[in-house]
GROMACS .gro file of C-alpha atoms in nm:
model
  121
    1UNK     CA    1   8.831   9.543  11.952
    2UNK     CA    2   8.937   9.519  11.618
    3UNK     CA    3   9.006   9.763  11.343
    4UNK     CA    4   8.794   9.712  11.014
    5UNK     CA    5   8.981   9.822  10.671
    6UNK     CA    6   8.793   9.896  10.403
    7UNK     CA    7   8.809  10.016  10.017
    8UNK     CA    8   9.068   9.738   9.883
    9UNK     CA    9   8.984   9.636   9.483
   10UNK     CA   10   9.078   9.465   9.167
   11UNK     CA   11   9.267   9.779   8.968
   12UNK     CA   12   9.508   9.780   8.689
   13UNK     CA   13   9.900   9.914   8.725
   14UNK     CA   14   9.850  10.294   8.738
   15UNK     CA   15   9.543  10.338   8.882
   16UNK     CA   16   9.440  10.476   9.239
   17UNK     CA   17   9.277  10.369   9.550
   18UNK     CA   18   9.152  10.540   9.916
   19UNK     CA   19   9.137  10.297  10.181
   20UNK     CA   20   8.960  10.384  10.463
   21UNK     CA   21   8.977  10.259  10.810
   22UNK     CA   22   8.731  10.405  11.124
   23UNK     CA   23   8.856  10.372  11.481
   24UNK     CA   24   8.639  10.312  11.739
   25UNK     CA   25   8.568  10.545  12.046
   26UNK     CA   26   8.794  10.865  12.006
   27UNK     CA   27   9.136  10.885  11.722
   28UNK     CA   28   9.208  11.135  11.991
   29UNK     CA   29   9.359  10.869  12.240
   30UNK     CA   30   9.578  10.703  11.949
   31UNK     CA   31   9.914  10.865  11.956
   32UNK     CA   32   9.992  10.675  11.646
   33UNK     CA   33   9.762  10.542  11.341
   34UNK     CA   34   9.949  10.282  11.096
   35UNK     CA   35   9.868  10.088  10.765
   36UNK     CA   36  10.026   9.780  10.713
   37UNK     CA   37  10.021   9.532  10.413
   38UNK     CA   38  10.061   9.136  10.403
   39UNK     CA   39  10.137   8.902  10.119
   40UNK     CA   40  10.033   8.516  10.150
   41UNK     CA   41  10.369   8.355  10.351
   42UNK     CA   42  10.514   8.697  10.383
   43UNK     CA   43  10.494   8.914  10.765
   44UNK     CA   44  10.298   9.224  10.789
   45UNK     CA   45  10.567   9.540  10.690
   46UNK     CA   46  10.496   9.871  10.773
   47UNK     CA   47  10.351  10.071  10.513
   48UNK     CA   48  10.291  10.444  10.646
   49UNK     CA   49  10.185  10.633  10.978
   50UNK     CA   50  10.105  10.934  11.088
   51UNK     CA   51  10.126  11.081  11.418
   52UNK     CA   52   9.847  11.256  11.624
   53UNK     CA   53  10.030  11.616  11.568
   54UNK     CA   54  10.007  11.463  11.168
   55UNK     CA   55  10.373  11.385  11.142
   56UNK     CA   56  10.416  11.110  10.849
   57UNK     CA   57  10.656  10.799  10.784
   58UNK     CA   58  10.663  10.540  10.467
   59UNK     CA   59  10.797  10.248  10.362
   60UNK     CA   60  11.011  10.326  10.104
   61UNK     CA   61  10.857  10.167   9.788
   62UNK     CA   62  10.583  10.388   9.855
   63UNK     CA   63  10.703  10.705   9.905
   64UNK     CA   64  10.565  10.982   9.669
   65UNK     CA   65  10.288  10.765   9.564
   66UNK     CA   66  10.091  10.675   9.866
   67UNK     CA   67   9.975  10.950  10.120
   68UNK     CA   68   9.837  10.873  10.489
   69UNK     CA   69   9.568  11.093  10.662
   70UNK     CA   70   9.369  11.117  10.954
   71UNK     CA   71   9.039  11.316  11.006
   72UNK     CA   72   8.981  11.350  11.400
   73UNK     CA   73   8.663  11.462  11.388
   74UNK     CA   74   8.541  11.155  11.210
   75UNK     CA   75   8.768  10.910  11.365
   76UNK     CA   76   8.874  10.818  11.063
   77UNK     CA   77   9.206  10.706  10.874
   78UNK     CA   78   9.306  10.685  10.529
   79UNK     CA   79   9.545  10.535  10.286
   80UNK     CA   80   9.541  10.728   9.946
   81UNK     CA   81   9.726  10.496   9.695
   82UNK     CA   82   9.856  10.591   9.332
   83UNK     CA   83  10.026  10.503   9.107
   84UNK     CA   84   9.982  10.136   9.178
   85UNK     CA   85  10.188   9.877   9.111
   86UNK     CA   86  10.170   9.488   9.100
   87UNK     CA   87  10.415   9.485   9.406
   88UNK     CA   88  10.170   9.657   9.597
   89UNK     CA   89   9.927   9.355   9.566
   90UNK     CA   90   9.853   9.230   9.936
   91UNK     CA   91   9.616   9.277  10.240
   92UNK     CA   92   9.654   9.582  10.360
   93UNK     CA   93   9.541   9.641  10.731
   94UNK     CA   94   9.545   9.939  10.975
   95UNK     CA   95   9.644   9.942  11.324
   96UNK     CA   96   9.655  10.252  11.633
   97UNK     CA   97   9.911  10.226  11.868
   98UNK     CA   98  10.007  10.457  12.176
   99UNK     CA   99  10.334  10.572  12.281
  100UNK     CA  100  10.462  10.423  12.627
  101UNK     CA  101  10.648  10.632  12.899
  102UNK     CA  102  10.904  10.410  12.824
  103UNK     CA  103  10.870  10.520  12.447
  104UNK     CA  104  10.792  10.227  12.332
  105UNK     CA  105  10.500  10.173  12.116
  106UNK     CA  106  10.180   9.923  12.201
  107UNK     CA  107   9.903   9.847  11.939
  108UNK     CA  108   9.583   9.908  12.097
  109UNK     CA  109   9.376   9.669  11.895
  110UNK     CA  110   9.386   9.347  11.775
  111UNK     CA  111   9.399   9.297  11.413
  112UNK     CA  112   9.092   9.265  11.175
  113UNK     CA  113   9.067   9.115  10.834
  114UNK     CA  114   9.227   9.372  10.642
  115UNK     CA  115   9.106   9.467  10.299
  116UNK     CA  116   9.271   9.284   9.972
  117UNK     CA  117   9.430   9.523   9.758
  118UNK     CA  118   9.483   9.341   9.409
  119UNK     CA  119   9.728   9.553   9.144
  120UNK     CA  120   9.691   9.350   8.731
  121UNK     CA  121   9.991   9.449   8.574
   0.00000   0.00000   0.00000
C-alpha cells in the first residue's frame, strides 16, 4: 500500500504551503509518521516526524519554518511549510513507520509518487 502526498505547487520564495498526506486504515497503528523530500540525482533526506504521543524532529534547514502534524481522527498528516525557499524545491513524500522491539524502525508502506514542491526565487 502506498502513501499518496498531496498539496505540492509552483510558489515564489516566501510564500507558504500545507501538504497533506492520508494514511490508510488507522494513524493509530503508526508509531511514527515522516515527510521526506527528493531532488533529481539526490537520496530522499529526512525532513520532519512526529511521533504518535506528537513528539517532533526536523531537518535542520527547516527548523522554525516548517511544522509537522497529525490529526488521528482523520488519519491524516501534514507538512505546513513557510517561509519557502528555492532550496526547498524537490518531491516531497511521506512515509509511517513502526518502532521494532528491537527499536529499530520499519516503514510500513511502500513509497508513492510524492508531490513536487517547486520554490521561484
Amino acid at each position: 500500500v502506498q502513501l499518496q502526498a498531496s498539496g505540492g505547487g509552483v510558489v515564489q520564495a516566501g510564500e507558504s504551503l500545507r501538504l497533506s498526506c492520508v494514511v490508510p486504515g488507522s494513524i493509530d497503528n503508526v508509531d511514527v509518521m515522516d515527510w521526506y523530500r527528493q531532488v533529481p540525482g539526490g537520496r530522499r533526506e529526512l525532513v520532519a516526524a512526529i511521533t504518535s504521543l506528537g513528539a517532533t524532529k526536523y531537518e535542520d534547514s527547516v527548523k522554525d519554518r516548517f511544522a509537522i502534524s497529525r490529526d488521528n481522527a482523520k488519519n491524516m498528516v501534514y507538512l505546513q511549510m513557510r517561509s519557502l525557499k528555492p532550496e526547498d524545491t524537490a518531491v516531497y513524500y511521506c512515509m509511517g513507520e513502526r518502532l521494532e522491539a528491537g527499536g529499530e524502525l520499519d516503514h510500513l508502506f511502500a513509497w508513492g509518487q510524492g508531490t513536487q514542491v517547486t520554490v521561484s526565487s
